[in-house]
Coordinates of C-alpha atoms and ligand atoms in Angstrom, one line a residue:
M4 CA 119.5 111.2 92.5
A5 CA 117.8 108.2 92.9
K6 CA 119.1 105.7 95.6
T7 CA 119.8 102.6 94.4
P8 CA 117.7 100.4 96.3
T9 CA 118.7 97.1 97.1
K10 CA 116.2 94.5 97.1
T11 CA 115.6 91.6 96.0
P12 CA 112.7 91.3 93.6
A13 CA 109.2 89.8 94.2
K14 CA 106.1 89.3 93.0
P15 CA 104.0 92.1 91.4
P16 CA 100.6 92.9 91.7
A17 CA 98.7 92.9 88.6
K18 CA 98.1 96.2 87.9
T19 CA 102.6 96.6 87.6
R20 CA 103.4 94.4 85.2
G21 CA 104.6 96.1 82.0
S22 CA 107.5 96.9 80.1
T23 CA 106.8 99.5 77.1
T24 CA 107.6 102.6 77.4
G25 CA 105.9 105.6 75.4
G26 CA 106.7 108.8 73.6
A27 CA 107.5 112.2 75.1
A28 CA 105.3 115.4 75.7
T29 CA 106.1 119.0 77.1
M30 CA 104.7 118.7 80.7
T31 CA 106.3 119.7 84.6
T32 CA 107.2 117.3 87.5
G33 CA 103.5 117.7 88.8
E34 CA 102.1 116.6 85.9
A35 CA 104.5 114.4 85.2
V36 CA 104.0 112.5 88.9
V37 CA 100.7 113.1 88.1
A38 CA 100.4 111.2 85.1
A39 CA 102.8 108.2 86.8
L40 CA 100.4 107.5 89.3
L41 CA 97.5 107.0 86.9
A42 CA 99.3 105.0 84.8
H43 CA 100.5 102.8 87.9
G44 CA 96.5 102.0 88.9
L45 CA 96.3 105.0 91.6
D46 CA 92.9 106.4 91.8
T47 CA 93.4 108.9 94.6
I48 CA 96.1 110.8 96.7
Y49 CA 95.4 111.8 100.8
V50 CA 97.2 115.3 101.2
L51 CA 97.3 118.2 103.1
P52 CA 98.8 121.2 101.0
G53 CA 101.5 124.0 101.4
I54 CA 103.3 126.1 99.6
H55 CA 106.2 123.6 98.7
N56 CA 104.0 121.2 96.8
D57 CA 102.0 124.4 95.1
D58 CA 102.4 123.1 91.4
F59 CA 102.1 120.0 92.3
F60 CA 98.4 120.5 93.6
D61 CA 98.4 122.5 90.4
A62 CA 98.7 119.4 88.4
L63 CA 96.2 117.4 90.6
A64 CA 93.8 120.4 89.7
K65 CA 94.4 120.3 86.2
A66 CA 93.8 116.5 86.1
Q67 CA 90.4 116.6 87.9
T68 CA 89.5 118.6 84.8
A69 CA 91.1 116.9 82.3
E70 CA 88.8 115.9 79.2
T71 CA 90.8 112.5 79.4
G72 CA 89.2 111.0 82.1
A73 CA 91.9 110.0 83.7
K74 CA 91.0 111.6 87.6
L75 CA 93.4 110.9 90.8
R76 CA 90.9 112.0 93.5
V77 CA 92.6 114.1 95.9
V78 CA 91.5 113.6 100.0
H79 CA 92.4 116.5 101.9
T80 CA 92.8 116.3 105.8
R81 CA 93.2 118.5 108.6
H82 CA 96.8 117.4 109.6
E83 CA 99.0 115.7 108.1
Q84 CA 99.0 112.1 110.5
G85 CA 95.4 112.1 109.0
A86 CA 96.6 111.4 105.6
A87 CA 99.2 109.2 106.2
Y88 CA 96.9 107.1 108.0
M89 CA 94.3 107.2 105.2
A90 CA 96.8 106.1 102.9
L91 CA 97.5 103.3 105.3
G92 CA 94.5 102.5 105.5
A93 CA 93.8 102.2 101.9
A94 CA 96.4 100.4 101.4
L95 CA 96.0 97.3 104.1
A96 CA 92.1 97.6 103.0
T97 CA 93.1 96.7 99.0
G98 CA 96.7 95.7 98.9
K99 CA 97.2 98.2 96.3
P100 CA 99.8 101.0 96.2
Q101 CA 98.6 104.1 97.3
A102 CA 99.9 107.6 97.8
Y103 CA 100.0 110.9 99.9
C104 CA 101.4 114.3 99.9
V105 CA 102.4 116.6 102.8
V106 CA 104.5 119.7 102.9
P107 CA 108.7 119.3 104.3
G108 CA 110.1 119.5 107.9
P109 CA 106.8 120.1 110.1
G110 CA 104.5 117.9 107.4
L111 CA 106.7 115.2 107.5
L112 CA 107.6 114.6 110.8
N113 CA 103.7 115.6 111.7
A114 CA 102.7 112.5 109.2
A115 CA 106.0 110.4 110.4
A116 CA 104.0 107.9 113.5
A117 CA 101.7 106.8 110.3
L118 CA 104.9 106.1 108.2
L119 CA 106.6 104.0 110.8
T120 CA 103.3 102.5 111.5
A121 CA 103.0 101.5 107.4
Y122 CA 106.7 100.3 107.3
G123 CA 106.0 98.0 110.6
M124 CA 103.1 96.6 108.5
N125 CA 104.9 96.4 105.0
A126 CA 102.0 98.4 103.7
P127 CA 102.6 100.0 100.0
V128 CA 102.5 103.5 100.7
L129 CA 104.0 106.2 98.9
A130 CA 104.9 109.3 100.4
F131 CA 105.6 112.4 98.4
F132 CA 107.6 115.3 100.8
G133 CA 107.7 119.0 99.5
Q134 CA 111.5 120.0 99.5
I135 CA 112.8 123.7 100.0
P136 CA 115.0 125.2 97.1
A137 CA 116.9 122.4 95.2
D138 CA 119.8 124.8 95.4
A139 CA 119.3 125.7 98.9
I140 CA 119.3 121.9 100.2
G141 CA 121.7 121.3 103.3
R142 CA 123.2 124.8 103.6
G143 CA 121.1 125.8 106.7
L144 CA 119.9 128.9 105.1
A145 CA 116.4 128.6 107.2
H146 CA 114.4 128.4 104.7
L147 CA 110.4 127.9 105.8
H148 CA 109.8 124.3 106.8
E149 CA 113.6 123.0 106.3
I150 CA 114.6 120.5 108.2
R151 CA 118.1 119.3 108.9
D152 CA 119.0 116.2 106.4
Q153 CA 115.7 116.0 105.4
A154 CA 116.9 113.1 103.4
G155 CA 118.9 111.3 105.7
I156 CA 115.6 111.5 108.1
I157 CA 113.3 110.2 105.2
S158 CA 115.7 107.2 104.3
R159 CA 115.9 105.6 108.4
L160 CA 111.9 105.6 107.9
V161 CA 111.7 103.5 104.5
D162 CA 113.6 101.0 102.8
W163 CA 113.5 103.2 99.4
S164 CA 113.5 107.0 98.9
A165 CA 114.9 109.0 96.4
R166 CA 114.5 113.0 94.8
I167 CA 112.9 114.4 92.1
G168 CA 115.4 116.5 90.4
A169 CA 113.8 117.6 87.1
P170 CA 110.5 116.2 85.3
G171 CA 111.9 113.8 83.0
E172 CA 112.8 111.8 86.4
A173 CA 109.6 111.5 87.9
P174 CA 108.5 108.8 85.9
R175 CA 111.1 106.5 86.3
L176 CA 111.3 107.3 89.9
V177 CA 107.7 106.6 90.8
A178 CA 108.0 103.6 88.7
E179 CA 111.1 102.6 90.8
A180 CA 109.5 103.4 94.0
I181 CA 106.4 101.8 93.4
R182 CA 108.4 98.5 92.4
S183 CA 110.4 98.9 95.3
M184 CA 107.1 98.6 97.4
F185 CA 106.1 95.1 96.5
S186 CA 109.6 93.9 96.4
G187 CA 111.9 92.1 99.1
R188 CA 110.3 93.4 102.5
P189 CA 107.3 95.0 101.2
G190 CA 106.9 98.6 102.7
P191 CA 106.4 102.0 102.1
A192 CA 108.8 104.4 99.9
A193 CA 109.3 107.7 99.4
L194 CA 109.9 110.9 97.0
E195 CA 111.0 114.2 97.9
C196 CA 110.6 117.3 95.2
A197 CA 111.8 120.9 95.9
I198 CA 109.7 123.7 95.2
D199 CA 110.9 125.2 92.0
V200 CA 111.0 121.9 90.2
W201 CA 107.7 120.8 91.2
G202 CA 106.8 123.0 88.3
R203 CA 109.4 122.7 85.8
S204 CA 108.9 122.0 82.5
A205 CA 110.2 120.1 80.3
A206 CA 109.7 117.1 77.8
V207 CA 108.6 114.1 80.3
A208 CA 109.2 110.1 78.6
A209 CA 106.4 108.3 79.7
Q210 CA 107.3 105.2 81.2
A211 CA 105.5 101.9 82.2
P212 CA 104.9 100.4 85.5
L213 CA 108.6 98.2 85.5
P214 CA 108.3 94.4 85.9
I215 CA 108.3 93.2 89.8
S216 CA 110.2 89.4 89.1
Q217 CA 110.4 87.0 92.1
P218 CA 113.7 85.2 93.3
P219 CA 113.5 81.6 91.9
I220 CA 111.6 79.3 94.1
D221 CA 114.2 76.9 96.2
E222 CA 113.4 73.6 95.3
D223 CA 115.6 71.9 97.4
A224 CA 114.3 74.1 100.1
I225 CA 110.9 73.2 99.3
E226 CA 111.6 69.6 99.0
A227 CA 113.2 70.0 102.9
A228 CA 110.1 71.7 104.2
A229 CA 107.6 68.9 102.6
R230 CA 109.6 65.8 104.0
R231 CA 109.6 68.0 107.1
L232 CA 105.9 68.9 107.3
G233 CA 104.7 65.4 105.5
A234 CA 106.5 63.5 108.6
A235 CA 105.4 66.3 111.5
K236 CA 103.7 64.5 114.1
R237 CA 102.3 68.1 115.6
P238 CA 103.2 70.6 113.2
L239 CA 101.9 73.9 113.7
I240 CA 101.1 76.9 111.1
I241 CA 101.6 80.4 112.0
A242 CA 100.2 83.3 110.0
G243 CA 101.3 86.9 110.3
G244 CA 100.5 89.7 107.9
G245 CA 102.8 88.0 104.7
A246 CA 99.9 85.6 104.7
Q247 CA 97.5 88.3 103.7
D248 CA 97.3 87.2 100.2
A249 CA 98.0 83.4 100.4
S250 CA 95.1 82.4 102.1
A251 CA 93.6 79.8 99.7
E252 CA 97.2 78.2 99.9
V253 CA 96.7 78.2 103.7
T254 CA 94.0 76.5 104.2
R255 CA 94.5 73.8 101.9
L256 CA 98.2 73.3 104.1
A257 CA 96.2 73.4 106.7
H258 CA 93.7 70.7 105.9
L259 CA 96.4 68.8 104.3
L260 CA 98.6 68.7 107.4
Q261 CA 95.7 69.2 109.8
A262 CA 97.6 71.5 111.1
P263 CA 95.9 74.4 113.5
V264 CA 96.8 78.0 112.2
L265 CA 97.7 80.5 114.9
S266 CA 96.8 84.1 113.9
Y267 CA 97.4 86.9 116.1
R268 CA 97.3 90.8 114.8
R269 CA 97.6 90.8 111.3
G270 CA 97.0 87.2 110.4
R271 CA 93.6 87.2 111.1
G272 CA 91.4 85.9 108.6
V273 CA 93.8 84.4 106.8
L274 CA 91.8 81.3 107.6
D275 CA 88.3 81.6 108.0
E276 CA 88.1 81.9 112.3
R277 CA 84.9 79.3 111.6
D278 CA 87.3 76.6 111.0
P279 CA 87.8 74.8 114.5
L280 CA 91.3 74.7 113.0
A281 CA 92.0 78.6 113.3
V282 CA 93.6 79.1 116.9
N283 CA 94.0 82.1 118.9
L284 CA 97.2 83.4 120.9
P285 CA 96.8 81.5 124.4
I286 CA 95.9 78.0 122.1
G287 CA 99.0 78.7 120.0
R288 CA 101.2 78.9 123.1
D289 CA 99.8 76.0 124.1
L290 CA 100.3 74.4 120.6
W291 CA 103.9 75.8 120.2
G292 CA 104.5 74.3 123.2
E293 CA 103.8 70.8 121.7
A294 CA 104.6 70.9 118.0
D295 CA 107.6 69.5 116.4
V296 CA 107.3 71.3 113.2
V297 CA 106.1 75.2 112.6
L298 CA 105.5 76.5 109.2
A299 CA 105.4 80.0 109.9
V300 CA 104.6 82.3 106.9
G301 CA 104.5 85.8 106.9
T302 CA 105.3 86.8 110.4
H303 CA 108.3 88.1 112.5
L304 CA 107.6 85.2 115.2
H305 CA 108.0 87.9 118.1
M306 CA 105.9 86.5 120.3
P307 CA 106.9 82.4 120.4
L308 CA 110.5 83.1 119.9
L309 CA 111.3 85.6 122.4
H310 CA 108.3 85.1 124.9
W311 CA 107.4 81.0 124.5
G312 CA 110.8 79.9 124.4
I313 CA 112.7 77.1 121.3
D314 CA 114.5 74.0 122.0
D315 CA 116.1 71.4 119.5
D316 CA 113.1 69.5 119.4
L317 CA 111.5 72.2 117.4
A318 CA 112.1 72.5 113.5
I319 CA 110.8 76.0 112.2
I320 CA 110.5 76.6 108.2
R321 CA 110.0 80.2 107.6
V322 CA 108.3 81.8 104.5
D323 CA 109.0 85.3 104.1
A324 CA 109.6 87.9 101.3
D325 CA 112.7 89.9 103.4
P326 CA 115.7 87.2 103.0
D327 CA 117.2 88.7 105.9
E328 CA 114.1 88.0 108.3
P329 CA 114.1 84.0 108.9
A330 CA 117.6 83.7 110.7
R331 CA 117.0 87.4 112.6
L332 CA 116.4 85.7 115.8
A333 CA 116.8 81.9 115.4
K334 CA 118.1 80.3 112.5
P335 CA 115.2 78.1 110.8
A336 CA 115.6 74.5 110.2
V337 CA 114.1 75.8 106.2
A338 CA 114.1 79.4 105.0
L339 CA 112.0 79.9 102.0
V340 CA 112.4 83.3 100.1
G341 CA 109.5 85.2 98.3
W342 CA 106.0 86.3 98.5
A343 CA 103.8 83.4 100.5
N344 CA 101.4 82.4 97.7
P345 CA 103.6 81.6 94.9
V346 CA 106.1 79.5 97.7
L347 CA 102.9 77.6 99.3
R348 CA 101.6 76.9 96.1
R349 CA 104.8 75.0 95.0
L350 CA 105.3 73.4 98.6
L351 CA 101.3 72.1 97.2
E352 CA 101.9 70.8 94.5
I353 CA 104.9 68.2 96.1
L354 CA 103.4 68.0 99.9
P355 CA 101.0 65.1 99.2
A356 CA 104.0 62.7 97.9
H357 CA 105.7 63.4 101.6
N358 CA 102.6 63.7 103.7
K359 CA 100.6 61.0 106.0
R360 CA 97.7 60.3 106.1
R361 CA 96.1 62.1 109.4
P362 CA 92.8 61.8 111.2
S363 CA 91.1 65.0 111.5
R364 CA 92.2 67.1 114.5
A365 CA 88.9 69.2 114.3
Q366 CA 87.6 67.4 117.7
E367 CA 90.6 68.3 119.5
M368 CA 90.8 72.3 118.4
R369 CA 86.8 72.6 119.2
E370 CA 87.9 71.3 122.7
R371 CA 90.7 73.2 123.1
H372 CA 88.8 76.7 122.2
A373 CA 86.1 75.5 124.8
R374 CA 88.1 75.7 127.4
I375 CA 90.6 78.7 126.3
D376 CA 86.7 80.6 126.0
K377 CA 86.0 79.4 129.6
R378 CA 89.0 81.6 130.7
L379 CA 88.4 84.7 128.4
A380 CA 84.9 84.3 129.3
R381 CA 86.2 86.6 132.1
L382 CA 87.1 89.7 129.3
E383 CA 83.7 91.6 130.1
P384 CA 82.1 93.8 129.0
Q385 CA 84.5 93.6 126.4
L386 CA 83.3 90.5 125.0
S387 CA 79.8 91.1 124.8
F388 CA 80.4 94.4 122.9
L389 CA 82.5 92.6 120.4
A390 CA 79.7 90.2 119.6
A391 CA 77.4 92.8 119.3
I392 CA 79.6 94.5 116.5
R393 CA 80.1 91.0 114.8
A394 CA 76.3 90.4 114.8
E395 CA 75.9 93.1 112.3
L396 CA 79.1 93.6 110.7
P397 CA 79.1 91.7 107.2
E398 CA 81.4 88.8 106.7
D399 CA 83.6 91.2 104.6
G400 CA 82.9 94.3 106.2
I401 CA 86.4 96.0 107.6
F402 CA 87.1 95.7 111.3
V403 CA 90.0 98.2 112.1
D404 CA 91.2 97.8 115.9
E405 CA 92.9 100.1 118.1
V406 CA 95.2 100.2 121.4
T407 CA 91.9 100.1 123.6
Q408 CA 90.6 97.4 125.4
V409 CA 88.1 96.5 123.2
G410 CA 90.6 96.0 120.7
F411 CA 92.8 93.8 123.0
A412 CA 90.2 91.7 123.4
S413 CA 89.5 91.4 119.6
R414 CA 93.1 90.4 119.1
L415 CA 92.0 87.0 121.0
A416 CA 87.9 86.5 121.0
F417 CA 87.1 88.8 117.4
P418 CA 86.4 85.9 114.6
V419 CA 87.4 87.2 111.4
Y420 CA 85.9 85.5 108.1
R421 CA 88.1 86.8 105.4
P422 CA 91.8 88.4 104.3
R423 CA 92.3 92.6 105.1
T424 CA 88.8 92.5 106.9
Y425 CA 90.8 92.6 110.7
L426 CA 93.1 96.0 110.1
S427 CA 95.3 96.1 113.7
P428 CA 98.8 98.4 114.0
G429 CA 100.9 94.9 114.0
Y430 CA 104.0 95.8 116.2
Q431 CA 103.8 99.4 116.4
D432 CA 101.0 99.2 118.2
N433 CA 100.5 102.7 118.6
L434 CA 97.5 104.5 120.4
G435 CA 95.7 106.9 118.2
F436 CA 96.0 105.1 114.4
G437 CA 92.6 103.9 114.5
F438 CA 89.9 106.3 113.7
A439 CA 92.0 107.8 110.3
T440 CA 93.6 104.4 109.3
A441 CA 89.8 103.2 109.3
L442 CA 88.7 106.5 107.7
G443 CA 91.4 105.8 104.5
A444 CA 89.8 101.8 104.5
Q445 CA 86.5 103.2 104.2
D446 CA 87.3 105.7 101.5
A447 CA 89.2 103.2 99.3
R448 CA 86.6 100.6 99.7
R449 CA 83.0 102.2 99.7
D450 CA 81.5 99.2 98.7
L451 CA 81.8 97.6 101.9
P452 CA 81.0 98.5 105.5
V453 CA 84.3 99.4 108.0
V454 CA 83.7 99.8 111.7
S455 CA 86.5 101.8 113.8
I456 CA 86.9 101.0 117.7
T457 CA 88.8 103.3 119.6
G458 CA 88.8 104.5 123.4
D459 CA 88.7 108.1 124.3
G460 CA 92.3 108.4 124.9
G461 CA 93.5 107.2 121.1
F462 CA 90.4 109.2 119.6
L463 CA 90.9 112.7 120.3
F464 CA 94.4 111.7 118.7
T465 CA 93.0 112.2 114.7
A466 CA 89.6 113.0 115.8
S467 CA 89.5 116.5 113.9
E468 CA 89.8 113.8 110.6
M469 CA 86.0 114.0 111.1
A470 CA 85.7 117.1 109.6
T471 CA 87.5 115.1 106.1
A472 CA 84.7 111.9 107.0
M473 CA 82.3 115.0 106.3
R474 CA 84.0 116.7 103.2
H475 CA 84.1 113.9 101.9
R476 CA 81.3 111.7 102.8
I477 CA 83.0 108.8 104.3
P478 CA 80.3 106.6 105.9
L479 CA 82.5 105.1 108.9
I480 CA 81.2 104.2 112.1
T481 CA 83.5 104.9 115.1
V482 CA 82.4 103.2 118.0
L483 CA 83.8 105.1 120.7
F484 CA 84.8 103.1 124.3
N485 CA 84.7 106.6 126.4
D486 CA 86.0 105.3 130.0
G487 CA 87.2 108.9 131.0
A488 CA 90.9 107.6 131.1
F489 CA 93.8 105.9 129.7
G490 CA 92.5 102.9 130.9
N491 CA 94.9 100.6 130.2
V492 CA 97.9 102.4 131.8
R493 CA 95.8 103.4 134.9
R494 CA 95.0 99.9 135.5
I495 CA 98.3 99.0 135.2
Q496 CA 99.1 102.3 137.9
E497 CA 96.7 100.6 140.1
E498 CA 98.0 97.3 139.9
R499 CA 101.3 97.7 140.0
F500 CA 102.2 100.9 141.6
G501 CA 100.0 101.2 144.3
N502 CA 97.3 102.9 142.9
R503 CA 99.5 106.2 142.7
Q504 CA 97.6 107.3 139.4
I505 CA 99.4 110.1 137.1
A506 CA 98.5 111.3 133.8
S507 CA 96.4 108.8 133.1
D508 CA 92.7 110.5 133.4
L509 CA 91.1 112.3 131.1
T510 CA 88.7 115.5 130.6
N511 CA 86.7 114.6 127.5
P512 CA 84.5 116.8 125.7
D513 CA 80.7 115.5 125.3
F514 CA 81.5 113.1 122.6
V515 CA 77.8 112.9 120.8
A516 CA 77.6 117.1 120.5
F517 CA 81.4 117.0 119.1
G518 CA 80.4 114.1 116.1
K519 CA 76.8 116.4 115.8
S520 CA 78.9 119.8 115.5
F521 CA 80.7 118.2 112.5
G522 CA 77.3 117.4 111.2
A523 CA 78.2 113.6 112.0
Q524 CA 75.3 110.9 113.1
A525 CA 75.7 110.8 116.7
E526 CA 74.9 108.7 119.6
R527 CA 75.4 107.4 122.5
V528 CA 74.8 103.6 124.1
K529 CA 75.4 101.8 127.2
T530 CA 74.8 98.3 126.7
P531 CA 75.9 95.3 124.6
R532 CA 72.3 95.3 123.2
Q533 CA 72.2 99.1 122.2
L534 CA 75.4 99.0 120.1
R535 CA 73.8 96.7 117.9
A536 CA 70.6 98.3 117.3
A537 CA 72.7 101.7 116.8
L538 CA 75.1 99.9 114.5
R539 CA 71.9 98.3 112.6
R540 CA 70.8 102.3 112.0
A541 CA 74.0 103.0 111.0
L542 CA 74.5 100.5 108.6
G543 CA 71.2 101.7 106.8
R544 CA 73.3 104.6 106.2
R545 CA 75.4 105.2 104.2
D546 CA 75.8 108.8 103.3
G547 CA 78.3 110.1 106.1
P548 CA 80.1 109.3 109.0
T549 CA 78.5 108.0 112.2
L550 CA 79.8 108.1 115.6
I551 CA 78.6 105.9 118.3
E552 CA 79.8 106.4 122.1
V553 CA 79.2 104.2 124.3
R554 CA 80.0 104.8 128.1
V555 CA 82.5 102.1 129.9
G556 CA 83.6 102.0 133.4
A557 CA 87.2 99.9 134.4
M558 CA 87.6 96.6 132.0
P559 CA 89.3 93.6 133.2
S560 CA 93.1 93.2 132.0
P561 CA 93.6 91.1 129.2
W562 CA 97.5 90.7 129.4
E563 CA 97.6 87.4 130.9
F564 CA 96.1 85.9 127.5
I565 CA 98.8 87.7 125.6
L566 CA 101.8 88.3 127.6
M567 CA 102.2 84.5 128.7
G568 CA 105.8 82.9 129.8
R569 CA 108.0 80.3 127.6
V570 CA 106.5 76.6 126.8
R571 CA 109.6 75.6 125.7
G572 CA 113.4 75.7 126.4
Ligands
LIG20 C1 101.5 106.5 120.1 C2 101.4 105.9 121.8 N1 101.6 106.5 122.9 C3 101.0 106.2 123.9 C4 100.8 104.9 124.2 C5 100.5 104.1 125.3 N2 99.4 103.4 125.9 C6 99.0 102.0 125.5 S1 97.6 102.2 125.7 C7 97.1 103.8 126.2 C8 95.9 104.3 126.6 C9 94.7 104.3 125.9 O1 93.7 104.9 126.3 P1 92.4 104.6 125.7 O2 92.5 104.9 123.7 O3 91.4 105.8 126.0 O4 91.8 103.3 125.2 P2 91.6 102.5 127.4 O5 92.7 101.8 127.6 O6 91.0 103.5 128.2 O7 90.5 101.4 126.3 C10 98.1 104.1 126.0 C11 98.6 105.9 126.3 C12 100.6 103.8 122.8 N3 100.7 102.9 122.8 N4 101.3 104.1 121.6
LIG21 MG1 90.0 105.3 127.1

């Protein structure tokens, strides 16, 4: 029973283009799903097994030994959230679809925070969930792992989901699921399959990837956008996660318009931050207050619209893949619906005819950076630890953020040079996402170093996945800032609640011994200099995970640079 997705088609990734349908062969549902995933270019699935999915796992096992050369690598984790976060990290690092598979009920719920995060981050993650026997679904017979209305729960978590009812349905449903992940608002999709359906055999016709069409570009809207931008006196570009694949276009627009580009979490690296036009949140807020036209690309504009204010002197141009997004908070002057890169490419074609000659704003931006950097300088030791990481991490290396003091500072002051090299959890900002997400990024991008930063609080959410890192020899480098506390919570209790501390102190293991007990490389450092040396040692080894514990005390609050008041309206 496929649920009909209600999506506007958008641009496909290169691998999902195609249209031919091959012949039929007898196979199980599990085998058909494996074949379909391979046909869509997936090469890995992140899993935690269980009886409901045994026949699917047997199909995965057979594919491992098949003479065809086609293989779906299977990475098993120690908790379902680990599998789902790994798929998320792999999707974010590659921009390509990634899959995970877990048992129904508790398995689904164990993985649900990661699926929620994938939704918030518009990440192309395909979730497979087992199900109780097909004829028992909905009857409340207390089957193993039964959960009331599993399909209903799933349908609230993702935009597109379906249940595979027979082997012959599998190829088409996988193809539709993957198409949905790149259509309209991009994001995760999910497929359920009942315990007795995975192993059922029938003739199955192959299904090539479905073409993904894009909404036609609205030429009137493009013209209106080009006119407004071309005449703008103080244009500002805001890049969100939806701009990650439009780096060249955003860079060109920024230069043509001499428009600064604000990015905070998910839009980092779209404009190389060595460019003086790349600005952080506090500078961006000042510029928002002064702007006459804002071009917002693939962003919810949550912070500007809800915190910084809006008035009639500011025209907003929105570029978004989700047709419902532009008008959600405030009606924009112009809405351009579609993927950022074709829309901006078209805009670039006609903008020169409307644009005036503009003097360079580089010097002005350098001065603004210098002023803000002076204020940010009090975020120590965070900035010095970040500088140590930046000095050692190559420019294409991936930095994975967390909900921790050094993470908050990184959003303001860790320079990012390329798209998809700064992974931040976006608006969910869920503690504990980092380590396992980084493992997935490192697993999918074995050619690049990945550094995960985490607090002592967040790390233990998924620390058991150190076993996964060892089992699958994933060379992730994790830098753990140990302050013996849910430090962010503790500081709020100090500052706002008369220092009545509650539930914010942490009793920790010896993290170095903990890492070593898995067989990982582990060491403890204190200073930024020592961190840099430890990172260099870790980057020289690529045969397994490294855990570097940094002992720290309480750190100064970053929040005055993040939660800032109105500048307009
Ligand atoms: C899933 C989730 N649970 C709880 C929180 C609330 N929260 C935000 S920061 C924080 C403490 C983080 O502690 P730690 O990882 O040690 O980082 P530190 O602030 O000490 O650097 C908590 C509990 C959250 N953001 N997400
Ligand atoms: Mg802490």
